[in-house]
XYZ file of C-alpha atoms in Angstrom:
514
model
C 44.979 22.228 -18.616
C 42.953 19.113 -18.145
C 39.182 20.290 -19.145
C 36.825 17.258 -18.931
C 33.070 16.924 -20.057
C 30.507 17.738 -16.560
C 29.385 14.290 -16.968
C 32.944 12.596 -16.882
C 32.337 13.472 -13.476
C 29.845 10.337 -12.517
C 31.085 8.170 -15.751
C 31.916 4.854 -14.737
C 33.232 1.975 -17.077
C 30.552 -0.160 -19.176
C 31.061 -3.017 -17.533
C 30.526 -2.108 -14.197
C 27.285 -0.042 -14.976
C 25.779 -2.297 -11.795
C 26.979 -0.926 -8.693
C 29.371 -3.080 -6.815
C 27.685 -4.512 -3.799
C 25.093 -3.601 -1.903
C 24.839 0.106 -0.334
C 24.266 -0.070 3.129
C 22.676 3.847 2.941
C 19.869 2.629 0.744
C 19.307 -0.377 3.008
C 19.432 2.372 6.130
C 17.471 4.326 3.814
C 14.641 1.796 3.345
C 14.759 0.622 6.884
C 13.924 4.035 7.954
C 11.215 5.210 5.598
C 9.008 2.095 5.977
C 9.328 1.945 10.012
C 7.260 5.297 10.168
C 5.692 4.323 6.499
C 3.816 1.028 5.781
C 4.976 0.049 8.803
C 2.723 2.064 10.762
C -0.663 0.786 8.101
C 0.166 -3.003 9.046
C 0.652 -1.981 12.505
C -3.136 -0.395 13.172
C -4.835 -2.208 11.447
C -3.994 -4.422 13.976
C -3.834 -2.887 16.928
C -7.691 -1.818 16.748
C -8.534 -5.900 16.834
C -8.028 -7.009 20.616
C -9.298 -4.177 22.042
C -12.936 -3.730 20.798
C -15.082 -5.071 23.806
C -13.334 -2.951 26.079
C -13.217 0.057 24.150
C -17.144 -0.309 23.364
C -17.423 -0.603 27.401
C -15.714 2.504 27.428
C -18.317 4.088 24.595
C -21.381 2.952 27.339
C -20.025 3.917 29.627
C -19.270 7.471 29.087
C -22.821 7.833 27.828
C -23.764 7.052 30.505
C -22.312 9.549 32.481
C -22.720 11.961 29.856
C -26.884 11.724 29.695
C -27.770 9.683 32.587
C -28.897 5.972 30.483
C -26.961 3.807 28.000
C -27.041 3.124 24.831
C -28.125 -0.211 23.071
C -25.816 -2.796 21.613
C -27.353 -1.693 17.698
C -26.599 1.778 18.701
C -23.251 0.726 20.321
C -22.033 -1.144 17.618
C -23.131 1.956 15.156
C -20.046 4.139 17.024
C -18.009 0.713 16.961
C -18.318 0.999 13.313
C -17.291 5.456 12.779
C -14.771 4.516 14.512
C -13.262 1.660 12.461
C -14.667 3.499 9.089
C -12.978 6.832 10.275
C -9.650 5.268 9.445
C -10.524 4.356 5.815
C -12.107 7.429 5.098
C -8.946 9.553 6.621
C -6.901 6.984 4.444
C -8.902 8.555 1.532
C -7.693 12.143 2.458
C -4.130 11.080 2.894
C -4.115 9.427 -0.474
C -5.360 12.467 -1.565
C -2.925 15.029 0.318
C 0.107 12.322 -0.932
C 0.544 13.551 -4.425
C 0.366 17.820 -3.285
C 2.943 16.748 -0.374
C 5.328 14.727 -2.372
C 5.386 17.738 -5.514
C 5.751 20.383 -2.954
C 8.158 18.890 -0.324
C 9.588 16.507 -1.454
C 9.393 12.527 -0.863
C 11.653 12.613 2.361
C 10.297 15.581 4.448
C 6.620 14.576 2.743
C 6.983 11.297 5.077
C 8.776 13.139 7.985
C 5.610 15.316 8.137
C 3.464 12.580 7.641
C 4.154 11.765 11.528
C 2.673 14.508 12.998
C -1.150 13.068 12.398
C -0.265 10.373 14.326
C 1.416 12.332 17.364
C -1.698 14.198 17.273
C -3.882 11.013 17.233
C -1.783 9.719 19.939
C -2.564 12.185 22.189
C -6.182 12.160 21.836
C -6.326 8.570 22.513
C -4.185 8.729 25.443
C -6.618 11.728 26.889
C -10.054 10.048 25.950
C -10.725 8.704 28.982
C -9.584 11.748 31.263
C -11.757 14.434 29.122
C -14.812 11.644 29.015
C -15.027 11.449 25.271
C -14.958 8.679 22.668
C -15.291 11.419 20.119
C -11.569 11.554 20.526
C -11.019 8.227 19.099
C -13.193 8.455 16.099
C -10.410 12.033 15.490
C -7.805 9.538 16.042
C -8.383 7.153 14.099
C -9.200 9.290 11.330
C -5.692 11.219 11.659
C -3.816 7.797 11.879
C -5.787 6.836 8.695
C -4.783 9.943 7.293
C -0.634 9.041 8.044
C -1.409 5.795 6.382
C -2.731 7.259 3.486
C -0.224 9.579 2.736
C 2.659 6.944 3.730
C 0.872 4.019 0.982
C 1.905 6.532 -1.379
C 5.068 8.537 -0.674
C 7.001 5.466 0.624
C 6.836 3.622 -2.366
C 7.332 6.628 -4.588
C 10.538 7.057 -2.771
C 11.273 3.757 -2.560
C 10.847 3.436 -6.169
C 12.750 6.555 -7.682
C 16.018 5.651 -4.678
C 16.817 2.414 -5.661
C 18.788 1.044 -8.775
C 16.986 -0.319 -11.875
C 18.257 -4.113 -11.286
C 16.647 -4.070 -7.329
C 13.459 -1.718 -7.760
C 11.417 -4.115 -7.447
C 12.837 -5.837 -4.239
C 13.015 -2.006 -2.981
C 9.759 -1.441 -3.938
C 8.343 -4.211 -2.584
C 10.069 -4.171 1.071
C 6.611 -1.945 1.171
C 4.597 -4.959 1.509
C 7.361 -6.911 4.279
C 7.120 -4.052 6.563
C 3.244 -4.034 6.140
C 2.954 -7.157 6.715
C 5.314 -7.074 9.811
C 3.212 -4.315 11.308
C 0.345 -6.702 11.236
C 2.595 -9.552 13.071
C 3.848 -7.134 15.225
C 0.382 -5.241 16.265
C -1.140 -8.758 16.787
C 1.992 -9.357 19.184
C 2.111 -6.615 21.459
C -2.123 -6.905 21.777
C -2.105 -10.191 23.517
C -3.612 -9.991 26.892
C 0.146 -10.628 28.649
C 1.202 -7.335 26.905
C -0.869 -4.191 25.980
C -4.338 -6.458 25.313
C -5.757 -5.753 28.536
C -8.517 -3.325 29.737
C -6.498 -1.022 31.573
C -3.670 -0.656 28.873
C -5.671 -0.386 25.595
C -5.305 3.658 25.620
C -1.938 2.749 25.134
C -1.862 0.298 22.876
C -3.932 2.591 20.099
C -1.246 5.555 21.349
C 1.906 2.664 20.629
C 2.197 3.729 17.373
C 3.879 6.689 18.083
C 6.822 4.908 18.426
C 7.983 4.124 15.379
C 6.978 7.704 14.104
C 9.425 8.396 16.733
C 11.729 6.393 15.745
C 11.757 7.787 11.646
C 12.049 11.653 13.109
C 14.947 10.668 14.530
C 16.472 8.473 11.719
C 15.123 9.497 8.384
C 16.783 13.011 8.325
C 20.199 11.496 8.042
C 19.206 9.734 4.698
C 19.127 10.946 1.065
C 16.001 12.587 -0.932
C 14.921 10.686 -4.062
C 17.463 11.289 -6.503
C 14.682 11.763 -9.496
C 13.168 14.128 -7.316
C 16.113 16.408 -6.705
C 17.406 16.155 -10.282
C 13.983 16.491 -12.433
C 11.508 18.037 -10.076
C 14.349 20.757 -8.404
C 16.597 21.089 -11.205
C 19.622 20.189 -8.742
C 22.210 18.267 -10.554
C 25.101 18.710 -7.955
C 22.238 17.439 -5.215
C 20.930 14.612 -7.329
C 24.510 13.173 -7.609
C 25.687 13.447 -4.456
C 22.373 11.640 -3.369
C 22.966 8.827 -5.822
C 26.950 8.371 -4.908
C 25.676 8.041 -1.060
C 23.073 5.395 -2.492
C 25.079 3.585 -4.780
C 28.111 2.726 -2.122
C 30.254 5.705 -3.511
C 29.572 5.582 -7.080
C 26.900 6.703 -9.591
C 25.955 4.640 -12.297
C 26.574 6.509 -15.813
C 23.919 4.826 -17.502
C 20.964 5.228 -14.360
C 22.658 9.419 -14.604
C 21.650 9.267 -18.393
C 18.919 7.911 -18.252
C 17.413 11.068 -15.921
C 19.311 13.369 -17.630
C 17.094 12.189 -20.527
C 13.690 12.037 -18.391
C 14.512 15.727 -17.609
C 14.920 17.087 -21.162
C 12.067 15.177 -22.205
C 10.179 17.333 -19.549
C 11.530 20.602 -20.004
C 10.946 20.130 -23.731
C 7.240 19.212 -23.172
C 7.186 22.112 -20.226
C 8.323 24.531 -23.377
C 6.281 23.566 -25.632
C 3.118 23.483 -22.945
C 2.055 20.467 -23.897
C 2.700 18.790 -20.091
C 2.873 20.937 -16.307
C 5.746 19.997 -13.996
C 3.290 17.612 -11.909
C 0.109 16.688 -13.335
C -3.588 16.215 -11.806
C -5.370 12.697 -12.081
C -7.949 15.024 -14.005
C -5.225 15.135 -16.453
C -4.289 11.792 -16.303
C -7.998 10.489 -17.051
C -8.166 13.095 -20.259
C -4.484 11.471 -21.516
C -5.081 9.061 -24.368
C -1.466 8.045 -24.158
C -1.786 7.318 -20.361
C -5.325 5.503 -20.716
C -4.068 1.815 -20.448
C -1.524 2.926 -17.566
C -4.446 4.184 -16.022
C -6.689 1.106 -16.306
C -4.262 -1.162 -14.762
C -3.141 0.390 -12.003
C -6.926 1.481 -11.052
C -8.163 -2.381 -11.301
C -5.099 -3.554 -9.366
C -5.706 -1.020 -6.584
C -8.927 -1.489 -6.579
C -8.479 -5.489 -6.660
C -5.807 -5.227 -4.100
C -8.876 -4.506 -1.041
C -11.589 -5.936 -3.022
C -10.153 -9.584 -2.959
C -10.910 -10.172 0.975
C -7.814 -10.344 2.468
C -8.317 -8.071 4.921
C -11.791 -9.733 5.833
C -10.785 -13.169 6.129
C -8.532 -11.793 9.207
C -12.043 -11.154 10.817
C -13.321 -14.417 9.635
C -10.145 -16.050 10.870
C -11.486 -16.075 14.750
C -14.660 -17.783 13.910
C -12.781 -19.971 11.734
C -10.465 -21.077 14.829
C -13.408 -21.615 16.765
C -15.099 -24.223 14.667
C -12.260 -26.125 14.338
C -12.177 -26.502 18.012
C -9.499 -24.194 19.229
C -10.045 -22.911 22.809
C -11.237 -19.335 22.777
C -8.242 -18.233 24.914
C -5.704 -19.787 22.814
C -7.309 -17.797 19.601
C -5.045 -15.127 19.955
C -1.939 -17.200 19.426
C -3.522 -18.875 16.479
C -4.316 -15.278 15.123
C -0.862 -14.627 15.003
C 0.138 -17.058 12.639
C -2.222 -15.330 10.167
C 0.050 -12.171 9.834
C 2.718 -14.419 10.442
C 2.329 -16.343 7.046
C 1.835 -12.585 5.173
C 4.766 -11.876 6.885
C 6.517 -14.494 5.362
C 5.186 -14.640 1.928
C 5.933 -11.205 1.338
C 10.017 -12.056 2.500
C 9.769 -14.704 -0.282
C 8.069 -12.842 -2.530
C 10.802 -9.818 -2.095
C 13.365 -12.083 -2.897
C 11.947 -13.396 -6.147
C 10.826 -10.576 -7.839
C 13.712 -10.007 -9.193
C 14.021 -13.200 -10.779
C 10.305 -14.054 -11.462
C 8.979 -10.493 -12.345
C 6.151 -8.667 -11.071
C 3.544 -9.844 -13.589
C 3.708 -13.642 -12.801
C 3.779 -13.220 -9.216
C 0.780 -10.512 -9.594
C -1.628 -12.860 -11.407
C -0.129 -15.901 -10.342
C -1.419 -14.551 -6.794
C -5.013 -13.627 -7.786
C -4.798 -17.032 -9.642
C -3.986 -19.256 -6.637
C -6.317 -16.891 -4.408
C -8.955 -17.959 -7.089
C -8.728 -21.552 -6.365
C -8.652 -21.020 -2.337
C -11.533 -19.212 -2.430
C -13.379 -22.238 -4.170
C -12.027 -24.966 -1.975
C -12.859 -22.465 1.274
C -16.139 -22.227 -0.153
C -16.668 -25.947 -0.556
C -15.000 -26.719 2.825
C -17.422 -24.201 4.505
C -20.574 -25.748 2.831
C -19.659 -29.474 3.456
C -18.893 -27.992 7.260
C -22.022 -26.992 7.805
C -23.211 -30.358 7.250
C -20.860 -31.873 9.673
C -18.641 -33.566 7.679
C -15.605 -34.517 9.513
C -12.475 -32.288 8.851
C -13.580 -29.649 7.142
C -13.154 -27.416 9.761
C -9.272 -28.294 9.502
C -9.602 -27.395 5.699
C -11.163 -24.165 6.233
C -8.190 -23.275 8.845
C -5.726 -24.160 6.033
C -7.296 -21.862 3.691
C -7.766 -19.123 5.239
C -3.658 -19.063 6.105
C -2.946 -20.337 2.053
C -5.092 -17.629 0.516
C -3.099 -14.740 2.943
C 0.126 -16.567 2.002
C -1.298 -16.481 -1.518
C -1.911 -12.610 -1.264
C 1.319 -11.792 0.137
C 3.077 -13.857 -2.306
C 1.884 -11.295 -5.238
C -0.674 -8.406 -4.796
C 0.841 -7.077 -1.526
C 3.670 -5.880 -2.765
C 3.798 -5.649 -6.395
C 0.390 -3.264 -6.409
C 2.208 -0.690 -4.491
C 5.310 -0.942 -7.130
C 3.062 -0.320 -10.575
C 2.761 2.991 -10.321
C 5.952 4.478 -9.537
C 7.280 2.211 -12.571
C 4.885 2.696 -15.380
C 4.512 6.402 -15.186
C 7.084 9.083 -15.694
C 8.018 11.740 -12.763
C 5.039 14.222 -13.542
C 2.272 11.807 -13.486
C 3.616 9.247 -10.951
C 1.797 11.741 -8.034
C -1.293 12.037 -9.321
C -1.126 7.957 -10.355
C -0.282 7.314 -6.743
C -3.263 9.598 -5.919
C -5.825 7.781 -8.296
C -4.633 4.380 -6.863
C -4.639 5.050 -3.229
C -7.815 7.000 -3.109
C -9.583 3.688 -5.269
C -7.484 1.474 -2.734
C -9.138 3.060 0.626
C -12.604 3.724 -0.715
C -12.535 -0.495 -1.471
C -11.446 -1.038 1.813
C -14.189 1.303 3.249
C -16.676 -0.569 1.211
C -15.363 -3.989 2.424
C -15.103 -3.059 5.981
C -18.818 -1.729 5.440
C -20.298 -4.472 3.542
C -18.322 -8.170 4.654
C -20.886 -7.960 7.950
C -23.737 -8.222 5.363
C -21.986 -10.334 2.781
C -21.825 -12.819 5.824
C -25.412 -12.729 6.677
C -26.897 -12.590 3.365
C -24.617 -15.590 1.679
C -23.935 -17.660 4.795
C -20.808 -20.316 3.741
C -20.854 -18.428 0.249
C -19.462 -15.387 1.230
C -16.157 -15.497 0.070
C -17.825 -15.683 -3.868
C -17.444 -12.066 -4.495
C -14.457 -12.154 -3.557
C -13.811 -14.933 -5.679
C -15.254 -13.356 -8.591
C -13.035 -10.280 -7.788
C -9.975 -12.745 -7.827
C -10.765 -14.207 -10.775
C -11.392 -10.978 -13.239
C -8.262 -9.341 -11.531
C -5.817 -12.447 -13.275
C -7.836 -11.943 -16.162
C -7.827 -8.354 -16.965
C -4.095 -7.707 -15.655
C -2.638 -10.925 -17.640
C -4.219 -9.242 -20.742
C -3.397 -5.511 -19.773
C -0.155 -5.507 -17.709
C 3.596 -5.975 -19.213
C 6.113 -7.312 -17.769
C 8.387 -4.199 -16.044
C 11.121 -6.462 -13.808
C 14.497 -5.194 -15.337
C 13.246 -2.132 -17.959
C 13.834 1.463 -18.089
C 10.941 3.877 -17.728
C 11.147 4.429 -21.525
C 10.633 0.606 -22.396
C 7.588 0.700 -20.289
C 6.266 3.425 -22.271
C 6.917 2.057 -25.339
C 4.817 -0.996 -24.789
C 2.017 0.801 -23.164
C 2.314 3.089 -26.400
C 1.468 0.427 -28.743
C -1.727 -0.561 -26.712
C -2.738 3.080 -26.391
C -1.940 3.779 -29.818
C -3.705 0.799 -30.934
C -6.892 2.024 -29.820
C -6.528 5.347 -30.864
C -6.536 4.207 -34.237
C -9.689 2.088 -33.971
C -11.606 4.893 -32.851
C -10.050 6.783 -35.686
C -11.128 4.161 -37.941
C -14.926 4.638 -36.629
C -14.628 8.178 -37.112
C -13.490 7.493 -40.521
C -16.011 5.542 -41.283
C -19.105 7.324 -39.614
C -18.108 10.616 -41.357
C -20.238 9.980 -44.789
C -23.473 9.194 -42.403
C -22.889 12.406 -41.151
């Protein structure tokens, strides 16, 4: 009788280690995770833009009805702005829910449940105006944040632990295309020929139950993270069959080994008691051996919202205007905005690979750096009507969003699912959404005042923020494109261990004195 060695089962020649072609599952895969995933942030973030006058009409109007007078434009805009905030601040709970949900259920069904704050936001917004309430919207908007919250995390979690080492990042970073086609998209279908319109805006906010729609229906059919299955649920037979679908039919002996040796590393620390199965970003900040891993995915995260992006699609209108675009035709213009995100980020996803994720990272924050100074100067030199520099403030304001989607779109949603192991990648996802959506609260919150305090310098925090970003990650952040979990770590362990040893060194030395 023939008896062969359990992992003869999935052992594949050395030479062909790299699957064979592409799988068309993990494509599938991809495809349907992000539709319902990053998809859906990109996507209202837009939506909420061409709407506002009519839904603040709306606002008046029902108090109005409600109490017999209306309310002033100050106290107007005040509502304007719980509603917009409620979606950060529901972002914050999702990030915060994401690392619980994807421990407990798993990175597929943690997604599939994901949609059900939406549905639920969707039907508030479609009732508001029967039930007289624009309560309802602020609830909506906070439940949609909370769906985007917990979808910034999970997807690229999944995304990260499905795909094969030699196209994680391009996995990874598909993240960032579908984000970035949400925003295209959302800008599309809220032109005043479609959804734009006074009548229709209920159901342009509710549109986004689509494409949660859409991932019920598809996502089931796909695979759970094979990492997850095999080192979180113990379920070898499960985590194989998962990668053969993946992999086109076969399952790379050296990607197998490499979890198999992730997983003994974890029941040997679970054993000994000096790790839990998932850890808590308490733990994470009381890790020595994580502390550098920590820094760098907190300051891109943090950098990712704090760099302006997302306010210089605001600015972008009054930018169009100055330059003498006709106020109707804005809209169009607009478009091109998400359109050249859009686009950087399909570049960006195929060079990754090829460039790595720390050159496009800073190389990103570095070009956004020198945008931010020529927008500056363009701005100023406006103001005193010099010819042109209206033209030169358009072009900046679509370089520095090619800029950003060229680098810190995509590769900031990548860092953590490749520079922590499978018991502290939740709680790092957790630490770096939750710093992602309170910047993003405080921008939203603080851009309006930015804009009146600093006039044509506003955009010089955000340069500053641009320019400390390159700095700190070029100095902090390895290179990750093409290395296995335990190479990261080892690099990371020299910086970590490095310091441990100066403060060892002060403790040597203080010990006399005391």
């Amino acid at each position: 009788m023939d008896s062969k060695h359990p992992d003869e089962l999935y052992r594949e020649p050395e030479e062909t280690n790299k699957p064979a072609g592409s799988s068309r599952t993990l494509v599938l895969t991809v495809c349907s995770a992000a539709i319902g995933g990053t998809f859906q942030y990109g996507y209202n973030i837009s939506i909420i833009n061409a709407p506002t006058n009519y839904i603040q009409s709306f606002i008046n109007n029902t108090y109005m009805e409600r109490w017999g007078d209306g309310l002033d434009t100050p106290q107007v805009t005040l509502v304007w702005t719980l509603i917009v905030s409620a979606f950060s601040l529901g972002g914050l709970l999702g990030a915060l829910l994401a690392g619980p949900m994807a421990v407990h259920f798993g990175r597929k069904k943690s997604l599939l449940l994901n949609n059900s704050f939406l549905l639920v936001g969707a039907v508030l917004v479609l009732t508001c105006q029967v039930a007289k309430a624009f309560e309802m919207i602020i609830l909506a908007r906070f439940l949609v944040g909370m769906n985007c919250g917990v979808s910034m995390n999970v997807q690229p979690m999944y995304f990260g632990e499905s795909a094969p080492k030699h196209l994680r990042g391009a996995v990874a970073f598909s993240s960032a295309v579908f984000t970035s086609f949400g925003i295209v998209f959302g800008q599309i279908v809220g032109l005043t020929e479609l959804l734009g319109t006074e009548p229709f805006w209920p159901y342009l906010l509710a549109s986004n139950a689509v494409p949660a729609l859409i991932q019920l229906i598809a996502l089931p059919w796909f695979p759970e993270s094979p990492r997850y299955l095999l080192i979180d649920r113990g379920d070898r037979d499960a985590c194989i069959q998962a990668l053969r679908r993946l992999r086109g039919g076969e399952v790379p002996s050296l990607e197998m080994e490499e979890m198999l040796q992730e997983q003994q590393q974890m029941s040997a620390a679970l054993k000994s008691g000096s790790t839990a199965l998932a850890k808590t970003p308490w733990s994470l900040f009381k890790d020595p051996g994580l502390r550098y891993q920590l820094r760098t995915i907190m300051a891109a995260s943090s950098a990712m919202m704090l760099c302006g992006n997302d306010s210089i699609y605001f600015y972008a209108s009054y930018i169009f205007q100055e330059a003498g675009i006709p106020q109707e035709n804005i809209q169009y213009v607009t478009i091109g905005t998400g359109a050249s995100e859009f686009t950087a980020s399909v570049l960006s996803n195929l060079l990754i690979e090829h460039v790595g994720r720390r050159y496009l990272l800073i190389g990103g924050y570095i070009l956004m750096t020198c945008w931010s100074i020529v927008f500056t100067v363009a701005l100023s030199l406006q103001s005193h009507g010099v010819a042109g520099m209206s033209y030169l403030s358009m072009t900046c304001v679509f370089a520095y969003i090619l800029s950003f989607g060229l680098g810190p779109a995509g590769v900031t949603g990548i860092l953590p699912a490749e520079i922590f192991d499978q018991a502290a990648r939740p709680a790092a996802y957790m630490v770096a959404g939750s710093l992602m959506w309170i910047s993003l609260f405080l921008v939203g919150m603080l851009f309006p005042f930015i804009i009146n305090s600093l006039g044509n310098y506003c955009f010089l925090p955000f340069l500053a923020v641009c320019l400390v970003s390159a700095v700190f990650l070029g100095l902090t952040l390895p290179e990750t494109k093409g290395k296995t979990l335990a190479q990261i770590t080892t690099e990371f362990d020299k910086k970590n261990r490095g310091k441990m040893t100066e403060k060892r060194s002060e403790m040597v030395v203080n010990e006399p004195e005391q």
